[in-house]
GROMACS .gro file of C-alpha atoms in nm:
model
  347
    1MET     CA    1   8.163   8.638   9.484
    2GLY     CA    2   8.182   8.664   9.862
    3ASP     CA    3   7.871   8.696  10.074
    4ILE     CA    4   7.819   9.061  10.167
    5SER     CA    5   7.463   9.029  10.287
    6GLY     CA    6   7.540   9.103  10.650
    7ASP     CA    7   7.788   9.122  10.936
    8MET     CA    8   8.006   8.831  11.040
    9LYS     CA    9   7.837   8.624  11.309
   10GLY     CA   10   8.006   8.572  11.643
   11PRO     CA   11   8.306   8.738  11.806
   12MET     CA   12   8.623   8.799  11.606
   13THR     CA   13   8.986   8.854  11.692
   14ILE     CA   14   9.090   9.192  11.553
   15LEU     CA   15   9.451   9.309  11.550
   16ILE     CA   16   9.476   9.689  11.565
   17THR     CA   17   9.799   9.873  11.489
   18GLY     CA   18   9.847  10.221  11.629
   19ALA     CA   19   9.612  10.107  11.904
   20ALA     CA   20   9.723  10.376  12.148
   21GLY     CA   21   9.661  10.658  11.899
   22TYR     CA   22   9.351  10.872  11.867
   23VAL     CA   23   9.174  10.653  11.610
   24GLY     CA   24   9.325  10.332  11.745
   25ARG     CA   25   9.197  10.385  12.100
   26ALA     CA   26   8.846  10.446  11.973
   27ALA     CA   27   8.863  10.136  11.752
   28VAL     CA   28   8.972   9.922  12.047
   29ALA     CA   29   8.679  10.049  12.254
   30ALA     CA   30   8.432   9.993  11.969
   31ALA     CA   31   8.562   9.641  11.907
   32ARG     CA   32   8.528   9.548  12.273
   33ALA     CA   33   8.178   9.701  12.286
   34ARG     CA   34   8.080   9.471  11.998
   35GLY     CA   35   8.221   9.167  12.177
   36HIS     CA   36   8.542   9.117  11.981
   37HIS     CA   37   8.882   9.018  12.119
   38VAL     CA   38   9.150   9.278  12.044
   39VAL     CA   39   9.521   9.237  11.983
   40ALA     CA   40   9.640   9.593  12.047
   41VAL     CA   41   9.974   9.669  11.882
   42VAL     CA   42  10.153   9.960  12.048
   43ARG     CA   43  10.502  10.104  12.025
   44LEU     CA   44  10.543  10.119  12.405
   45ALA     CA   45  10.346   9.877  12.622
   46GLY     CA   46  10.396  10.097  12.928
   47VAL     CA   47  10.198  10.383  12.773
   48THR     CA   48   9.843  10.257  12.721
   49PRO     CA   49   9.495  10.392  12.803
   50ASP     CA   50   9.350  10.339  13.148
   51GLY     CA   51   9.157  10.018  13.191
   52TRP     CA   52   9.328   9.809  12.927
   53ASP     CA   53   9.521   9.610  13.185
   54GLN     CA   54   9.190   9.524  13.354
   55ASP     CA   55   9.032   9.387  13.033
   56ASP     CA   56   9.100   9.023  12.951
   57GLY     CA   57   8.967   9.088  12.602
   58ILE     CA   58   9.263   9.312  12.515
   59GLU     CA   59   9.599   9.151  12.442
   60LEU     CA   60   9.894   9.391  12.424
   61VAL     CA   61  10.173   9.346  12.170
   62GLU     CA   62  10.471   9.582  12.183
   63ALA     CA   63  10.621   9.635  11.838
   64ASP     CA   64  10.782   9.915  11.639
   65LEU     CA   65  10.634   9.854  11.296
   66SER     CA   66  10.909  10.056  11.129
   67ALA     CA   67  11.160   9.789  11.239
   68PRO     CA   68  11.198   9.459  11.047
   69SER     CA   69  11.183   9.272  11.379
   70SER     CA   70  10.813   9.359  11.401
   71VAL     CA   71  10.734   9.094  11.138
   72LEU     CA   72  10.809   8.820  11.390
   73ALA     CA   73  10.628   9.005  11.671
   74LEU     CA   74  10.301   9.016  11.476
   75ASP     CA   75  10.164   8.665  11.512
   76MET     CA   76   9.858   8.636  11.288
   77LEU     CA   77   9.750   8.295  11.420
   78GLY     CA   78   9.380   8.318  11.503
   79VAL     CA   79   9.351   8.679  11.382
   80ASP     CA   80   9.038   8.736  11.170
   81ALA     CA   81   9.093   9.098  11.071
   82VAL     CA   82   9.353   9.373  11.097
   83ILE     CA   83   9.290   9.745  11.132
   84HIS     CA   84   9.605   9.925  11.022
   85ALA     CA   85   9.580  10.264  11.192
   86ALA     CA   86   9.949  10.317  11.267
   87ALA     CA   87  10.085  10.607  11.063
   88SER     CA   88  10.228  10.957  11.095
   89LEU     CA   89  10.008  11.261  11.040
   90THR     CA   90  10.312  11.487  11.021
   91GLY     CA   91  10.673  11.462  10.909
   92ASP     CA   92  10.869  11.490  10.587
   93ASP     CA   93  10.898  11.223  10.319
   94ALA     CA   94  11.173  11.040  10.506
   95ALA     CA   95  10.964  11.021  10.824
   96GLN     CA   96  10.659  10.910  10.628
   97ALA     CA   97  10.860  10.643  10.446
   98ARG     CA   98  10.986  10.509  10.778
   99ASN     CA   99  10.671  10.528  10.988
  100THR     CA  100  10.396  10.477  10.732
  101LEU     CA  101  10.540  10.283  10.439
  102ASP     CA  102  10.797  10.065  10.617
  103GLY     CA  103  10.539   9.992  10.886
  104THR     CA  104  10.289   9.883  10.622
  105ARG     CA  105  10.545   9.661  10.448
  106HIS     CA  106  10.628   9.484  10.771
  107LEU     CA  107  10.261   9.435  10.859
  108LEU     CA  108  10.190   9.291  10.515
  109ALA     CA  109  10.491   9.060  10.547
  110ALA     CA  110  10.350   8.929  10.875
  111MET     CA  111  10.009   8.878  10.715
  112ALA     CA  112  10.167   8.690  10.424
  113GLN     CA  113  10.296   8.426  10.666
  114ALA     CA  114   9.943   8.329  10.771
  115ASP     CA  115   9.782   8.026  10.608
  116VAL     CA  116   9.477   8.242  10.547
  117PRO     CA  117   9.561   8.615  10.555
  118PRO     CA  118   9.323   8.811  10.779
  119ARG     CA  119   9.097   9.075  10.628
  120LEU     CA  120   9.287   9.404  10.617
  121VAL     CA  121   9.114   9.734  10.693
  122LEU     CA  122   9.349  10.013  10.592
  123VAL     CA  123   9.301  10.356  10.747
  124SER     CA  124   9.362  10.603  10.465
  125SER     CA  125   9.241  10.958  10.397
  126VAL     CA  126   9.030  11.164  10.158
  127ALA     CA  127   9.351  11.363  10.115
  128VAL     CA  128   9.440  11.122   9.833
  129TYR     CA  129   9.180  11.280   9.602
  130SER     CA  130   9.273  11.545   9.350
  131GLY     CA  131   9.114  11.881   9.413
  132ALA     CA  132   9.249  12.024   9.088
  133ASP     CA  133   9.043  11.777   8.884
  134LEU     CA  134   8.719  11.897   9.042
  135ALA     CA  135   8.515  12.205   8.964
  136PRO     CA  136   8.376  12.412   9.252
  137ASN     CA  137   8.063  12.250   9.399
  138GLY     CA  138   8.173  11.915   9.258
  139ILE     CA  139   8.120  11.576   9.423
  140VAL     CA  140   8.397  11.372   9.584
  141ASP     CA  141   8.316  11.002   9.603
  142GLU     CA  142   8.500  10.673   9.565
  143THR     CA  143   8.513  10.715   9.186
  144SER     CA  144   8.683  11.056   9.200
  145ALA     CA  145   9.033  11.094   9.055
  146LEU     CA  146   9.330  11.045   9.284
  147GLU     CA  147   9.598  11.311   9.306
  148ARG     CA  148   9.795  11.322   8.979
  149HIS     CA  149  10.058  11.568   9.106
  150PRO     CA  150  10.164  11.429   9.445
  151ASP     CA  151  10.485  11.632   9.428
  152GLN     CA  152  10.266  11.941   9.478
  153ARG     CA  153  10.095  11.795   9.786
  154ASP     CA  154  10.237  11.727  10.133
  155ALA     CA  155  10.431  11.421  10.248
  156TYR     CA  156  10.123  11.279  10.422
  157CYS     CA  157   9.923  11.272  10.097
  158ARG     CA  158  10.213  11.114   9.910
  159ALA     CA  159  10.255  10.848  10.178
  160LYS     CA  160   9.884  10.761  10.179
  161LEU     CA  161   9.881  10.724   9.801
  162ALA     CA  162  10.184  10.495   9.816
  163GLN     CA  163  10.042  10.303  10.113
  164GLU     CA  164   9.715  10.227   9.934
  165GLN     CA  165   9.903  10.106   9.626
  166LEU     CA  166  10.137   9.891   9.836
  167ALA     CA  167   9.849   9.729  10.022
  168ALA     CA  168   9.648   9.659   9.705
  169GLU     CA  169   9.944   9.510   9.519
  170THR     CA  170  10.038   9.287   9.812
  171ILE     CA  171   9.684   9.162   9.874
  172GLN     CA  172   9.658   9.067   9.507
  173VAL     CA  173   9.968   8.850   9.552
  174ILE     CA  174   9.904   8.689   9.891
  175GLY     CA  175   9.526   8.669   9.863
  176GLY     CA  176   9.283   8.781  10.128
  177GLN     CA  177   9.059   9.084  10.143
  178LEU     CA  178   9.138   9.455  10.160
  179ARG     CA  179   8.901   9.732  10.258
  180VAL     CA  180   9.042  10.084  10.233
  181LEU     CA  181   8.861  10.342  10.444
  182ARG     CA  182   8.943  10.696  10.337
  183LEU     CA  183   8.873  10.901  10.646
  184GLY     CA  184   8.755  11.257  10.642
  185ALA     CA  185   8.877  11.507  10.900
  186VAL     CA  186   8.839  11.313  11.225
  187PHE     CA  187   8.708  11.518  11.516
  188GLY     CA  188   8.609  11.448  11.872
  189PRO     CA  189   8.714  11.535  12.227
  190GLU     CA  190   9.034  11.742  12.229
  191ARG     CA  191   9.038  11.742  11.848
  192LEU     CA  192   8.793  11.990  11.698
  193TRP     CA  193   8.978  12.189  11.432
  194ASN     CA  194   9.059  12.083  11.075
  195ALA     CA  195   9.246  12.204  10.767
  196HIS     CA  196   8.939  12.286  10.555
  197ILE     CA  197   8.855  12.631  10.697
  198GLY     CA  198   9.151  12.863  10.646
  199PRO     CA  199   9.463  12.985  10.823
  200GLY     CA  200   9.451  13.121  11.176
  201PHE     CA  201   9.651  13.406  11.323
  202GLY     CA  202   9.608  13.439  11.698
  203PRO     CA  203   9.236  13.507  11.760
  204ILE     CA  204   9.167  13.554  11.385
  205VAL     CA  205   9.072  13.296  11.123
  206LEU     CA  206   9.046  13.357  10.750
  207ARG     CA  207   8.741  13.174  10.619
  208LEU     CA  208   8.827  13.094  10.259
  209ALA     CA  209   8.486  12.961  10.155
  210ALA     CA  210   8.130  12.955  10.282
  211GLY     CA  211   7.952  12.689  10.078
  212GLY     CA  212   8.018  12.324  10.014
  213GLU     CA  213   8.071  12.067  10.288
  214ILE     CA  214   8.356  11.999  10.528
  215PRO     CA  215   8.440  11.626  10.505
  216LEU     CA  216   8.413  11.552  10.876
  217CYS     CA  217   8.416  11.218  11.052
  218HIS     CA  218   8.330  11.204  11.422
  219ILE     CA  219   8.553  10.966  11.614
  220ALA     CA  220   8.258  10.753  11.731
  221ASN     CA  221   8.132  10.708  11.374
  222CYS     CA  222   8.487  10.640  11.262
  223ALA     CA  223   8.540  10.366  11.519
  224GLU     CA  224   8.207  10.198  11.448
  225ALA     CA  225   8.277  10.194  11.074
  226LEU     CA  226   8.624  10.048  11.124
  227ILE     CA  227   8.484   9.756  11.322
  228ARG     CA  228   8.200   9.701  11.078
  229ALA     CA  229   8.459   9.702  10.800
  230CYS     CA  230   8.625   9.410  10.979
  231GLU     CA  231   8.294   9.226  11.020
  232CYS     CA  232   8.164   9.260  10.663
  233PRO     CA  233   8.325   9.041  10.394
  234VAL     CA  234   8.466   9.205  10.082
  235ALA     CA  235   8.320   9.095   9.749
  236ASP     CA  236   8.551   8.974   9.473
  237GLY     CA  237   8.612   9.224   9.195
  238PRO     CA  238   8.827   9.261   8.882
  239ASP     CA  239   9.134   9.332   9.098
  240GLY     CA  240   9.052   9.083   9.371
  241ALA     CA  241   8.866   9.132   9.696
  242ILE     CA  242   8.940   9.504   9.733
  243ASP     CA  243   8.689   9.765   9.847
  244VAL     CA  244   8.728  10.142   9.889
  245LEU     CA  245   8.494  10.347  10.107
  246ASN     CA  246   8.495  10.713  10.205
  247LEU     CA  247   8.439  10.739  10.580
  248ILE     CA  248   8.236  11.059  10.610
  249ASP     CA  249   7.956  11.162  10.846
  250ASP     CA  250   7.592  11.189  10.735
  251ASP     CA  251   7.550  11.553  10.836
  252LEU     CA  252   7.832  11.768  10.700
  253PRO     CA  253   7.839  12.140  10.784
  254ASP     CA  254   7.950  12.419  10.558
  255ARG     CA  255   8.225  12.650  10.689
  256VAL     CA  256   7.983  12.905  10.836
  257ARG     CA  257   7.794  12.641  11.032
  258PHE     CA  258   8.118  12.484  11.153
  259LEU     CA  259   8.257  12.816  11.272
  260ASN     CA  260   7.929  12.893  11.451
  261ALA     CA  261   7.978  12.572  11.648
  262MET     CA  262   8.348  12.639  11.697
  263ALA     CA  263   8.273  12.983  11.844
  264ARG     CA  264   8.135  12.809  12.153
  265THR     CA  265   8.493  12.716  12.245
  266GLY     CA  266   8.587  13.084  12.261
  267TRP     CA  267   8.801  13.065  11.947
  268PRO     CA  268   8.822  13.211  11.692
  269ARG     CA  269   8.711  13.550  11.811
  270VAL     CA  270   8.725  13.710  11.467
  271VAL     CA  271   8.638  13.547  11.133
  272LEU     CA  272   8.741  13.729  10.817
  273PRO     CA  273   8.585  13.599  10.493
  274VAL     CA  274   8.837  13.594  10.208
  275SER     CA  275   8.765  13.408   9.883
  276TRP     CA  276   8.979  13.102   9.815
  277ARG     CA  277   8.987  13.217   9.453
  278LEU     CA  278   9.219  13.502   9.551
  279PHE     CA  279   9.477  13.253   9.677
  280ASP     CA  280   9.411  13.030   9.375
  281TRP     CA  281   9.498  13.322   9.149
  282ALA     CA  282   9.807  13.404   9.356
  283SER     CA  283   9.924  13.043   9.356
  284GLY     CA  284   9.910  13.042   8.976
  285LEU     CA  285  10.133  13.347   8.961
  286LEU     CA  286  10.378  13.207   9.217
  287GLY     CA  287  10.403  12.858   9.073
  288TRP     CA  288  10.776  12.909   9.014
  289LEU     CA  289  10.847  12.983   9.382
  290PRO     CA  290  10.981  12.682   9.576
  291GLY     CA  291  10.877  12.610   9.933
  292ARG     CA  292  10.535  12.773   9.904
  293PRO     CA  293  10.289  12.706  10.189
  294GLY     CA  294   9.989  12.487  10.109
  295ILE     CA  295   9.758  12.785  10.075
  296LEU     CA  296   9.970  12.898   9.777
  297ARG     CA  297   9.982  12.558   9.604
  298GLN     CA  298   9.679  12.505   9.380
  299GLU     CA  299   9.660  12.129   9.434
  300VAL     CA  300   9.650  12.170   9.814
  301LEU     CA  301   9.426  12.477   9.812
  302ARG     CA  302   9.162  12.327   9.585
  303ALA     CA  303   9.154  11.994   9.769
  304ARG     CA  304   9.094  12.167  10.101
  305MET     CA  305   8.921  12.497  10.038
  306GLN     CA  306   8.704  12.500   9.727
  307PRO     CA  307   8.338  12.415   9.794
  308LEU     CA  308   8.281  12.041   9.741
  309PHE     CA  309   8.028  11.777   9.846
  310TYR     CA  310   8.099  11.436  10.001
  311PRO     CA  311   7.825  11.169   9.986
  312ASN     CA  312   7.863  10.856  10.200
  313ASP     CA  313   7.604  10.629  10.036
  314ARG     CA  314   7.848  10.350   9.955
  315LEU     CA  315   7.978  10.343  10.313
  316LYS     CA  316   7.629  10.321  10.461
  317HIS     CA  317   7.524  10.044  10.221
  318ARG     CA  318   7.835   9.827  10.235
  319LEU     CA  319   7.874   9.841  10.613
  320HIS     CA  320   7.501   9.839  10.699
  321MET     CA  321   7.535  10.157  10.906
  322GLY     CA  322   7.233  10.335  11.049
  323PRO     CA  323   7.172  10.710  11.084
  324MET     CA  324   7.447  10.912  11.249
  325PRO     CA  325   7.392  11.201  11.495
  326SER     CA  326   7.371  11.554  11.360
  327PHE     CA  327   7.686  11.764  11.339
  328GLU     CA  328   7.570  11.982  11.629
  329GLN     CA  329   7.509  11.676  11.847
  330SER     CA  330   7.851  11.529  11.766
  331PHE     CA  331   8.024  11.862  11.826
  332ALA     CA  332   7.848  11.906  12.159
  333VAL     CA  333   7.954  11.557  12.270
  334SER     CA  334   8.309  11.639  12.166
  335MET     CA  335   8.299  11.948  12.387
  336GLY     CA  336   8.152  11.754  12.678
  337VAL     CA  337   7.814  11.928  12.647
  338ASP     CA  338   7.496  11.717  12.653
  339ASP     CA  339   7.270  11.970  12.480
  340PRO     CA  340   7.392  12.130  12.155
  341GLN     CA  341   7.220  12.451  12.265
  342ASP     CA  342   7.372  12.446  12.615
  343ARG     CA  343   7.605  12.742  12.645
  344ASP     CA  344   7.744  12.652  12.988
  345GLY     CA  345   8.021  12.453  12.822
  346GLU     CA  346   8.181  12.753  12.655
  347GLY     CA  347   8.546  12.797  12.729
   0.00000   0.00000   0.00000
């Protein structure tokens, strides 16, 4: 069994795919703050965050992971760990197959060419869990059932399920270590809203539940956990050195508390409480209707809207993470407000 008693000592070389994306940029910054060298893989080298060209600790690699030629572009010599954050949040099954699954295959092929494959940290999502298998007020943790009816979910969920399976099967063949981080709804500057509240219509939002927790993950906590996931070895298990962690904040608000914070932005102006059970009932009646929106598909509705709870004990223990800021503190920072009670930042 591998040593998991603490973080890896000394600086590492971490290759980060999707490095110019929202999560990728934060991971690059967190890696540099912890003294690691970064190989930043981007689709277009001319479109990178300010300051990267001034940092000798960031090496740029231009590669389209969906193209087979990217296998040769991804030189793993000297790379200790890989954060695979490149993926599409939107798009149909064809787009997801190209951008998410083909990209993962090509990355894994590049890793397989290394004498010692680097540790792989795969950015996944709590969207892979089945909401239909949970009762209201149930607990979602790493032992919860994965979605059994992916055809009733969106293309993103299907791609993440397939991506996790692809990564696990490949790591079992080539050796190495895999740590899957299933991210909650990532929020931060310029990214406050999430899909766990209800639909919005102009200034109005339908709040489909009040209780339970929203599975949030502030971008700063997300980035720190990703780097710690690179630093901490993965213990051997029955299926090899594979670890799965839900990346969720300590302090998770319910929908009412979240909307109270969101009101400081000036939107929504009107919140109408409507029980998710009404849509659950309607989705059962309309199960025959093709092309239904997510709110009228039970698998999607229950995964997002029924009241659930999301502990992060395994994450905190495995990655040796300390206390995280409160939700109000993180939301205020995301709005550019120092004091959570400071109303001058309303817009």
